[in-house]
Amino acid sequence: MKIAIILGTRPEIIKLSPIIRHLKNNKGNFFIIHTNQHYSYEMDKIFLNELNLPKSNYNLKLNNTKNHGEMVGKMMIEIEKILIQEKPDLVIVQGDTNTTLAGALTGSKLGIKIAHIEAGLRSYDRSMPEEINRVITDHLSDFLFCPTKNQKKILINEGIDKNKIFVVGNTIVDAIFENIKIAEKNKKLVEKYKNTKYFLLTLHRPSNVDNKERLEKIIKILEKLVYIYKIPIIFPIHPRTKINLKKFNINIDKKKIKIINPLGYLEMLLTEKYAQIILTDSGGLQEEACILKVPCLTLRYNTERPETIKVGANILVGNEEKKLLEGIKAMLNKKRNWKNPYGEKVYQKVLFFIENK
Ligand code: UD1
Ligand code: UDP
């Protein structure tokens, strides 16, 4: 079977890495199309290098396209040419980005089977671009790989044939456990984070960072948190947020919130593992916090990862100071004994079903 793997952003590279590495080690017949939706070194190449992934066979040039229609359209034009030429039997896409949508839509229009890793997640918030991408990708897919039973139920309720749905867990578990061992070999970094008290912050959702008042409000409540607890925040900043902080002319108290460049995956895992608490609006970080047994406060009003809340690893605090402070209080005293809801050796299950169905 010939497989096309389509990826383009940081989380897709990380979450597809266990599958790609396995295919590479077993001389699988596959090729990689990188849409280059993410293109800066610290959002892209650093992961390809650290995760020891083969070079992408195709790299698309999007020239920093901003509008979603244009971005998806440009991706589709290029992906279509490649798929017509390569004639794969299966296209694998992951998650909920514009790259995911472009890959699934192009492949399915050519009659190629689509496998969607991380299927069935729903925030029920159509103002999120990701929600639109997820819903459409799921309904175009032939293999829907769900992290938990929860997503299978959602998909069946949407009328998707249950024979296409496989509950396998989330490949983020494999990515974490394969890489944390490597990360921990760097004793100097381990000591650095282990011996420092900090909260870890990531923030990049358009609903939080594309609006000046909202972003300002979030920064203010985070500074207050640091003031109260005397624990600083480490903030590896996403380019979208960096651009907007500058555009909106928002000042940050650098003693309270330490802004650093985006981190590579190995250092990121250590930073997460040794944080007092993770503050985030990222999908991946909600999962990683839960798996690494670090309490998480999500700066959103909804989540497509409710299992992290159910096991007690995560609380939704939106942009509310009161909820944030209550959440911190509850989480700092929390026993970190919840169960990982996202399985293990997930990549093996995905490949088993693809090869045997
Ligand atoms: C995208 C995904 C989002 C995912 C996130 C992971 C969509 C709709 N959104 O959001 O689901 O959570 O990736 O990080 O697909 N930029 C750079 N360098 C880069 C990448 C981006 O400078 O390598 C800047 C550019 O100005 C770009 C902006 O960040 O316009 C936003 O990038 P984009 O890929 O459109 O969206 P993300 O916010 O990264
Ligand atoms: N990540 C990273 N360095 C950073 C920030 C995030 O390696 O500076 C990793 C993080 O550990 C997770 C993934 O990127 O595996 C999440 O990506 P992001 O938050 O950009 O997207 P989302 O998961 O929200 O789609």
Short mmCIF file of C-alpha atoms and ligand atoms in Angstrom, two decimals:
data_model
loop_
_atom_site.label_atom_id
_atom_site.label_comp_id
_atom_site.label_asym_id
_atom_site.label_seq_id
_atom_site.Cartn_x
_atom_site.Cartn_y
_atom_site.Cartn_z
CA MET A 1 0.00 0.00 0.00
CA LYS A 2 1.30 3.45 -0.91
CA ILE A 3 0.62 6.12 1.70
CA ALA A 4 0.68 9.94 1.41
CA ILE A 5 1.27 11.70 4.72
CA ILE A 6 0.20 15.33 4.70
CA LEU A 7 1.40 17.70 7.43
CA GLY A 8 2.12 21.38 7.79
CA THR A 9 2.12 22.65 11.37
CA ARG A 10 3.97 22.05 14.63
CA PRO A 11 1.35 19.80 16.27
CA GLU A 12 0.94 17.70 13.13
CA ILE A 13 4.68 17.07 12.89
CA ILE A 14 4.80 16.05 16.56
CA LYS A 15 1.72 13.83 16.53
CA LEU A 16 2.52 12.11 13.23
CA SER A 17 6.16 11.53 14.17
CA PRO A 18 5.63 8.08 15.79
CA ILE A 19 3.81 6.83 12.68
CA ILE A 20 6.35 8.29 10.27
CA ARG A 21 9.28 6.88 12.23
CA HIS A 22 7.73 3.43 12.30
CA LEU A 23 7.05 3.48 8.55
CA LYS A 24 10.60 4.69 7.90
CA ASN A 25 12.18 1.99 10.09
CA ASN A 26 10.09 -0.72 8.43
CA LYS A 27 10.74 0.51 4.89
CA GLY A 28 7.07 1.35 4.36
CA ASN A 29 5.94 2.72 1.00
CA PHE A 30 5.13 6.32 1.88
CA PHE A 31 5.89 9.90 1.01
CA ILE A 32 5.44 13.18 2.88
CA ILE A 33 3.83 16.37 1.63
CA HIS A 34 4.70 19.33 3.86
CA THR A 35 2.38 22.26 3.13
CA ASN A 36 4.75 24.62 4.98
CA GLN A 37 1.80 26.23 6.73
CA HIS A 38 4.41 26.59 9.48
CA TYR A 39 7.75 27.60 8.07
CA SER A 40 9.89 29.42 10.69
CA TYR A 41 12.81 27.35 11.97
CA GLU A 42 11.48 27.21 15.54
CA MET A 43 7.96 26.22 14.38
CA ASP A 44 9.07 23.62 11.84
CA LYS A 45 12.65 22.46 11.10
CA ILE A 46 13.59 22.12 14.74
CA PHE A 47 10.91 19.42 15.11
CA LEU A 48 11.84 17.60 11.91
CA ASN A 49 15.44 17.49 13.17
CA GLU A 50 14.81 16.64 16.82
CA LEU A 51 12.22 13.99 15.99
CA ASN A 52 14.57 12.47 13.45
CA LEU A 53 12.06 12.52 10.62
CA PRO A 54 12.91 11.91 6.97
CA LYS A 55 13.00 14.91 4.64
CA SER A 56 9.61 15.77 3.20
CA ASN A 57 9.29 14.65 -0.42
CA TYR A 58 7.29 17.75 -1.31
CA ASN A 59 7.29 21.22 0.21
CA LEU A 60 4.59 23.65 -0.86
CA LYS A 61 5.23 27.34 -1.04
CA LEU A 62 2.41 29.33 0.54
CA ASN A 63 4.29 32.61 0.88
CA ASN A 64 2.90 33.42 4.32
CA THR A 65 -0.72 33.33 3.13
CA LYS A 66 -3.10 34.67 5.79
CA ASN A 67 -6.67 34.29 4.51
CA HIS A 68 -7.99 30.80 5.12
CA GLY A 69 -9.76 30.39 1.78
CA GLU A 70 -6.64 31.38 -0.09
CA MET A 71 -4.45 29.18 2.10
CA VAL A 72 -6.60 26.06 1.73
CA GLY A 73 -7.09 26.78 -1.98
CA LYS A 74 -3.35 27.13 -2.67
CA MET A 75 -2.65 23.96 -0.73
CA MET A 76 -5.31 22.04 -2.65
CA ILE A 77 -3.98 23.11 -6.04
CA GLU A 78 -0.50 21.81 -5.20
CA ILE A 79 -1.57 18.71 -3.29
CA GLU A 80 -3.83 17.66 -6.18
CA LYS A 81 -0.95 17.73 -8.68
CA ILE A 82 1.17 15.57 -6.41
CA LEU A 83 -1.54 13.04 -5.62
CA ILE A 84 -2.43 12.64 -9.31
CA GLN A 85 1.19 11.94 -10.09
CA GLU A 86 1.97 9.70 -7.08
CA LYS A 87 -1.34 7.78 -7.01
CA PRO A 88 -1.28 6.78 -3.31
CA ASP A 89 -3.85 4.31 -1.96
CA LEU A 90 -4.30 6.27 1.25
CA VAL A 91 -3.87 9.81 2.53
CA ILE A 92 -3.13 10.31 6.23
CA VAL A 93 -4.01 13.63 7.85
CA GLN A 94 -3.93 14.60 11.52
CA GLY A 95 -5.88 17.01 13.70
CA ASP A 96 -7.77 20.12 12.69
CA THR A 97 -5.64 22.62 10.80
CA ASN A 98 -6.06 24.13 7.35
CA THR A 99 -3.49 21.58 6.19
CA THR A 100 -5.69 18.75 7.52
CA LEU A 101 -8.71 20.08 5.65
CA ALA A 102 -6.83 20.69 2.40
CA GLY A 103 -5.33 17.18 2.47
CA ALA A 104 -8.63 15.43 3.21
CA LEU A 105 -10.65 17.43 0.69
CA THR A 106 -8.17 17.02 -2.15
CA GLY A 107 -7.62 13.32 -1.53
CA SER A 108 -11.28 12.45 -1.24
CA LYS A 109 -12.17 14.33 -4.42
CA LEU A 110 -9.63 12.14 -6.22
CA GLY A 111 -11.29 9.03 -4.77
CA ILE A 112 -8.35 8.23 -2.48
CA LYS A 113 -9.11 6.79 0.96
CA ILE A 114 -8.53 9.18 3.86
CA ALA A 115 -7.30 8.29 7.34
CA HIS A 116 -7.92 10.96 9.98
CA ILE A 117 -5.81 10.71 13.12
CA GLU A 118 -7.50 12.41 16.11
CA ALA A 119 -11.03 12.13 14.74
CA GLY A 120 -14.28 13.02 16.48
CA LEU A 121 -13.11 15.95 18.62
CA ARG A 122 -15.73 18.68 18.97
CA SER A 123 -15.73 22.00 20.81
CA TYR A 124 -19.18 22.83 19.33
CA ASP A 125 -17.81 26.30 18.72
CA ARG A 126 -17.98 27.12 15.02
CA SER A 127 -16.17 30.42 15.55
CA MET A 128 -13.01 28.30 15.86
CA PRO A 129 -11.48 27.63 12.43
CA GLU A 130 -10.38 24.24 13.77
CA GLU A 131 -13.96 23.12 14.48
CA ILE A 132 -14.92 23.59 10.83
CA ASN A 133 -11.80 21.73 9.71
CA ARG A 134 -12.49 18.81 12.07
CA VAL A 135 -16.12 18.34 11.15
CA ILE A 136 -15.48 18.35 7.41
CA THR A 137 -12.40 16.13 7.64
CA ASP A 138 -14.27 13.55 9.72
CA HIS A 139 -17.13 13.39 7.26
CA LEU A 140 -14.71 12.84 4.35
CA SER A 141 -12.68 10.13 6.06
CA ASP A 142 -12.66 6.36 5.60
CA PHE A 143 -10.59 5.59 8.70
CA LEU A 144 -11.47 7.68 11.75
CA PHE A 145 -8.97 7.16 14.56
CA CYS A 146 -10.44 8.39 17.83
CA PRO A 147 -8.52 9.12 21.04
CA THR A 148 -11.30 7.76 23.32
CA LYS A 149 -14.77 6.18 23.23
CA ASN A 150 -16.17 9.66 23.70
CA GLN A 151 -15.28 10.69 20.14
CA LYS A 152 -16.68 7.46 18.70
CA LYS A 153 -20.04 8.29 20.27
CA ILE A 154 -19.94 11.78 18.81
CA LEU A 155 -19.21 10.47 15.32
CA ILE A 156 -21.94 7.82 15.45
CA ASN A 157 -24.41 10.51 16.54
CA GLU A 158 -23.38 12.50 13.47
CA GLY A 159 -24.33 9.55 11.28
CA ILE A 160 -20.85 8.23 10.48
CA ASP A 161 -20.69 4.47 9.79
CA LYS A 162 -19.34 2.77 12.93
CA ASN A 163 -17.26 0.39 10.84
CA LYS A 164 -15.05 3.31 9.85
CA ILE A 165 -14.36 4.32 13.46
CA PHE A 166 -11.45 2.97 15.52
CA VAL A 167 -10.77 3.93 19.13
CA VAL A 168 -6.99 3.80 19.39
CA GLY A 169 -5.87 6.58 21.76
CA ASN A 170 -3.85 9.64 20.80
CA THR A 171 -0.41 9.42 19.18
CA ILE A 172 0.69 12.31 21.43
CA VAL A 173 1.25 9.64 24.12
CA ASP A 174 3.81 7.88 21.91
CA ALA A 175 5.44 11.20 20.99
CA ILE A 176 5.79 12.11 24.67
CA PHE A 177 7.17 8.81 25.88
CA GLU A 178 9.53 8.35 22.95
CA ASN A 179 10.96 11.82 23.45
CA ILE A 180 10.95 12.51 27.16
CA LYS A 181 13.60 9.81 27.64
CA ILE A 182 15.79 11.60 25.13
CA ALA A 183 15.04 14.99 26.68
CA GLU A 184 15.98 13.80 30.16
CA LYS A 185 19.47 12.88 29.01
CA ASN A 186 20.17 16.62 29.07
CA LYS A 187 20.94 16.75 32.80
CA LYS A 188 21.76 20.45 32.74
CA LEU A 189 18.33 21.36 31.42
CA VAL A 190 16.61 18.92 33.77
CA GLU A 191 18.35 20.55 36.73
CA LYS A 192 17.50 24.02 35.45
CA TYR A 193 13.76 23.38 35.27
CA LYS A 194 13.57 21.04 38.25
CA ASN A 195 15.12 23.65 40.51
CA THR A 196 12.99 26.57 39.34
CA LYS A 197 9.44 27.39 40.37
CA TYR A 198 7.37 28.63 37.44
CA PHE A 199 4.06 28.47 35.67
CA LEU A 200 4.25 27.57 31.97
CA LEU A 201 2.11 29.56 29.54
CA THR A 202 1.23 29.11 25.88
CA LEU A 203 -1.31 31.24 24.08
CA HIS A 204 -2.18 31.38 20.39
CA ARG A 205 -5.91 30.90 19.76
CA PRO A 206 -7.28 33.71 17.58
CA SER A 207 -10.16 34.20 20.08
CA ASN A 208 -7.57 35.09 22.74
CA VAL A 209 -4.83 36.86 20.82
CA ASP A 210 -6.40 38.52 17.76
CA ASN A 211 -8.40 41.04 19.79
CA LYS A 212 -6.56 43.85 21.61
CA GLU A 213 -8.87 44.15 24.63
CA ARG A 214 -9.01 40.38 25.12
CA LEU A 215 -5.27 39.94 24.90
CA GLU A 216 -4.65 42.89 27.24
CA LYS A 217 -7.11 41.48 29.75
CA ILE A 218 -5.44 38.07 29.72
CA ILE A 219 -1.99 39.57 30.23
CA LYS A 220 -3.29 41.67 33.15
CA ILE A 221 -4.85 38.72 34.98
CA LEU A 222 -1.72 36.63 34.44
CA GLU A 223 0.45 39.41 35.87
CA LYS A 224 -1.85 39.54 38.87
CA LEU A 225 -1.45 35.81 39.34
CA VAL A 226 2.34 36.17 39.42
CA TYR A 227 2.03 39.07 41.85
CA ILE A 228 -0.10 37.01 44.25
CA TYR A 229 1.84 33.74 44.11
CA LYS A 230 5.32 35.18 43.52
CA ILE A 231 5.86 32.49 40.91
CA PRO A 232 6.92 33.79 37.48
CA ILE A 233 5.47 32.66 34.17
CA ILE A 234 7.63 31.23 31.39
CA PHE A 235 6.04 32.01 28.04
CA PRO A 236 7.41 30.41 24.84
CA ILE A 237 5.59 32.68 22.46
CA HIS A 238 3.77 31.63 19.29
CA PRO A 239 4.52 33.90 16.28
CA ARG A 240 0.84 34.88 15.97
CA THR A 241 0.88 36.19 19.54
CA LYS A 242 4.25 37.88 19.19
CA ILE A 243 3.03 39.77 16.12
CA ASN A 244 -0.19 40.83 17.86
CA LEU A 245 1.46 41.99 21.09
CA LYS A 246 3.58 44.29 18.96
CA LYS A 247 0.72 45.39 16.70
CA PHE A 248 -1.52 46.24 19.69
CA ASN A 249 1.37 47.86 21.52
CA ILE A 250 0.74 45.81 24.67
CA ASN A 251 3.37 46.01 27.37
CA ILE A 252 4.25 42.99 29.45
CA ASP A 253 5.98 43.14 32.82
CA LYS A 254 9.01 41.08 31.86
CA LYS A 255 9.86 40.29 35.47
CA LYS A 256 6.51 38.58 35.85
CA ILE A 257 6.10 37.01 32.42
CA LYS A 258 9.31 35.81 30.83
CA ILE A 259 8.81 35.69 27.07
CA ILE A 260 11.08 33.27 25.23
CA ASN A 261 11.18 31.96 21.66
CA PRO A 262 9.11 28.87 20.85
CA LEU A 263 10.89 25.82 22.22
CA GLY A 264 11.90 22.64 20.44
CA TYR A 265 10.00 19.54 21.52
CA LEU A 266 12.64 18.10 23.83
CA GLU A 267 13.01 21.25 25.91
CA MET A 268 9.25 21.85 25.77
CA LEU A 269 8.57 18.47 27.37
CA LEU A 270 10.96 19.23 30.22
CA THR A 271 9.45 22.68 30.70
CA GLU A 272 6.00 21.10 30.92
CA LYS A 273 7.05 18.29 33.21
CA TYR A 274 8.58 20.56 35.85
CA ALA A 275 6.00 23.39 35.73
CA GLN A 276 3.90 24.03 38.83
CA ILE A 277 0.91 24.45 36.58
CA ILE A 278 0.39 24.76 32.82
CA LEU A 279 -1.68 27.71 31.59
CA THR A 280 -2.71 27.32 27.98
CA ASP A 281 -5.22 27.57 25.16
CA SER A 282 -3.44 24.87 23.14
CA GLY A 283 -5.08 21.55 22.35
CA GLY A 284 -1.82 19.62 22.51
CA LEU A 285 -0.77 21.12 25.82
CA GLN A 286 -4.04 20.14 27.49
CA GLU A 287 -3.31 16.55 26.50
CA GLU A 288 0.38 16.66 27.39
CA ALA A 289 -0.30 18.19 30.81
CA CYS A 290 -2.77 15.41 31.50
CA ILE A 291 -0.37 12.67 30.36
CA LEU A 292 2.64 14.16 32.18
CA LYS A 293 0.52 14.59 35.34
CA VAL A 294 0.88 18.34 35.54
CA PRO A 295 -2.29 20.29 36.42
CA CYS A 296 -3.61 22.48 33.61
CA LEU A 297 -5.77 25.58 33.49
CA THR A 298 -7.21 26.20 30.05
CA LEU A 299 -7.75 29.83 29.09
CA ARG A 300 -10.84 29.03 27.05
CA TYR A 301 -14.59 28.69 27.59
CA ASN A 302 -14.84 25.29 25.89
CA THR A 303 -12.62 22.37 25.01
CA GLU A 304 -12.69 19.53 22.54
CA ARG A 305 -10.65 17.54 25.08
CA PRO A 306 -13.25 17.03 27.88
CA GLU A 307 -11.58 13.82 29.06
CA THR A 308 -8.78 15.94 30.57
CA ILE A 309 -11.39 17.69 32.71
CA LYS A 310 -13.18 14.47 33.57
CA VAL A 311 -10.05 12.86 34.99
CA GLY A 312 -9.37 16.02 37.03
CA ALA A 313 -6.28 17.22 35.17
CA ASN A 314 -7.74 20.35 33.59
CA ILE A 315 -10.08 23.23 34.43
CA LEU A 316 -11.61 25.73 32.00
CA VAL A 317 -11.06 29.25 33.31
CA GLY A 318 -11.81 31.35 30.21
CA ASN A 319 -10.47 34.87 30.66
CA GLU A 320 -11.87 35.30 34.17
CA GLU A 321 -9.60 36.45 36.98
CA LYS A 322 -11.80 34.87 39.65
CA LYS A 323 -11.89 31.49 37.89
CA LEU A 324 -8.15 31.60 37.24
CA LEU A 325 -7.30 32.32 40.87
CA GLU A 326 -9.74 29.69 42.16
CA GLY A 327 -8.38 27.22 39.63
CA ILE A 328 -4.77 27.82 40.69
CA LYS A 329 -5.67 27.33 44.33
CA ALA A 330 -7.45 24.05 43.62
CA MET A 331 -4.76 22.75 41.27
CA LEU A 332 -1.71 23.61 43.41
CA ASN A 333 -3.02 21.25 46.10
CA LYS A 334 -4.21 18.61 43.70
CA LYS A 335 -3.02 15.00 43.93
CA ARG A 336 -1.54 14.10 40.57
CA ASN A 337 -2.93 10.59 40.51
CA TRP A 338 -5.35 10.73 37.62
CA LYS A 339 -5.28 8.15 34.82
CA ASN A 340 -4.03 8.91 31.31
CA PRO A 341 -7.16 8.63 29.13
CA TYR A 342 -5.24 8.58 25.84
CA GLY A 343 -3.89 5.02 25.59
CA GLU A 344 -0.38 3.85 24.65
CA LYS A 345 1.43 2.46 21.59
CA VAL A 346 -1.24 4.22 19.58
CA TYR A 347 0.77 4.35 16.35
CA GLN A 348 0.86 0.54 16.28
CA LYS A 349 -2.93 0.34 16.47
CA VAL A 350 -3.38 2.93 13.74
CA LEU A 351 -1.03 1.07 11.39
CA PHE A 352 -2.58 -2.30 12.23
CA PHE A 353 -6.06 -1.14 11.21
CA ILE A 354 -4.79 0.60 8.08
CA GLU A 355 -2.91 -2.49 6.96
CA ASN A 356 -5.59 -5.04 7.84
CA LYS A 357 -8.88 -3.39 6.82
C1 UD1 B 1 -2.36 26.96 13.16
C2 UD1 B 1 -3.66 26.15 13.21
C3 UD1 B 1 -4.04 25.88 14.65
C4 UD1 B 1 -2.91 25.23 15.42
C5 UD1 B 1 -1.64 26.05 15.26
C6 UD1 B 1 -0.49 25.29 15.88
C7 UD1 B 1 -5.30 26.59 11.40
C8 UD1 B 1 -6.54 27.27 11.04
N1 UD1 B 1 -4.76 26.90 12.60
O1 UD1 B 1 -2.61 28.21 13.80
O2 UD1 B 1 -5.16 25.00 14.68
O3 UD1 B 1 -3.27 25.18 16.77
O4 UD1 B 1 -1.35 26.24 13.87
O5 UD1 B 1 0.54 26.13 16.25
O6 UD1 B 1 -4.78 25.80 10.63
N2 UD1 B 1 3.77 32.35 11.61
C9 UD1 B 1 5.12 32.53 11.55
N3 UD1 B 1 5.90 31.41 11.38
C10 UD1 B 1 5.38 30.17 11.27
C11 UD1 B 1 4.00 30.01 11.34
C12 UD1 B 1 3.19 31.11 11.51
O7 UD1 B 1 5.61 33.63 11.63
O8 UD1 B 1 6.15 29.21 11.12
C13 UD1 B 1 2.90 33.54 11.80
C14 UD1 B 1 2.46 34.12 10.46
O9 UD1 B 1 2.33 35.49 10.59
C15 UD1 B 1 1.07 33.53 10.29
C16 UD1 B 1 0.57 33.46 11.74
O10 UD1 B 1 1.73 33.16 12.51
O11 UD1 B 1 0.27 34.31 9.47
C17 UD1 B 1 -0.47 32.41 11.99
O12 UD1 B 1 -0.08 31.17 11.42
P1 UD1 B 1 -1.20 30.14 10.90
O13 UD1 B 1 -0.56 28.89 10.45
O14 UD1 B 1 -2.13 30.83 9.95
O15 UD1 B 1 -2.08 29.89 12.17
P2 UD1 B 1 -1.66 29.45 13.60
O16 UD1 B 1 -2.13 30.50 14.55
O17 UD1 B 1 -0.23 29.04 13.65
N1 UDP B 2 5.15 22.98 21.54
C1 UDP B 2 6.54 23.03 21.46
N2 UDP B 2 7.18 24.22 21.72
C2 UDP B 2 6.50 25.34 22.07
C3 UDP B 2 5.08 25.28 22.17
C4 UDP B 2 4.44 24.08 21.88
O1 UDP B 2 7.19 22.03 21.17
O2 UDP B 2 7.13 26.38 22.30
C5 UDP B 2 4.47 21.71 21.25
C6 UDP B 2 3.63 21.21 22.40
O3 UDP B 2 4.42 20.49 23.30
C7 UDP B 2 2.58 20.39 21.69
C8 UDP B 2 2.40 21.11 20.38
O4 UDP B 2 3.55 21.92 20.21
O5 UDP B 2 3.04 19.08 21.41
C9 UDP B 2 1.17 21.96 20.46
O6 UDP B 2 1.15 22.86 19.42
P1 UDP B 2 0.26 24.17 19.44
O7 UDP B 2 -0.04 24.57 20.83
O8 UDP B 2 0.94 25.13 18.57
O9 UDP B 2 -1.06 23.70 18.67
P2 UDP B 2 -2.41 22.97 19.11
O10 UDP B 2 -2.08 21.74 19.84
O11 UDP B 2 -3.21 23.95 19.91
O12 UDP B 2 -3.08 22.71 17.80
#
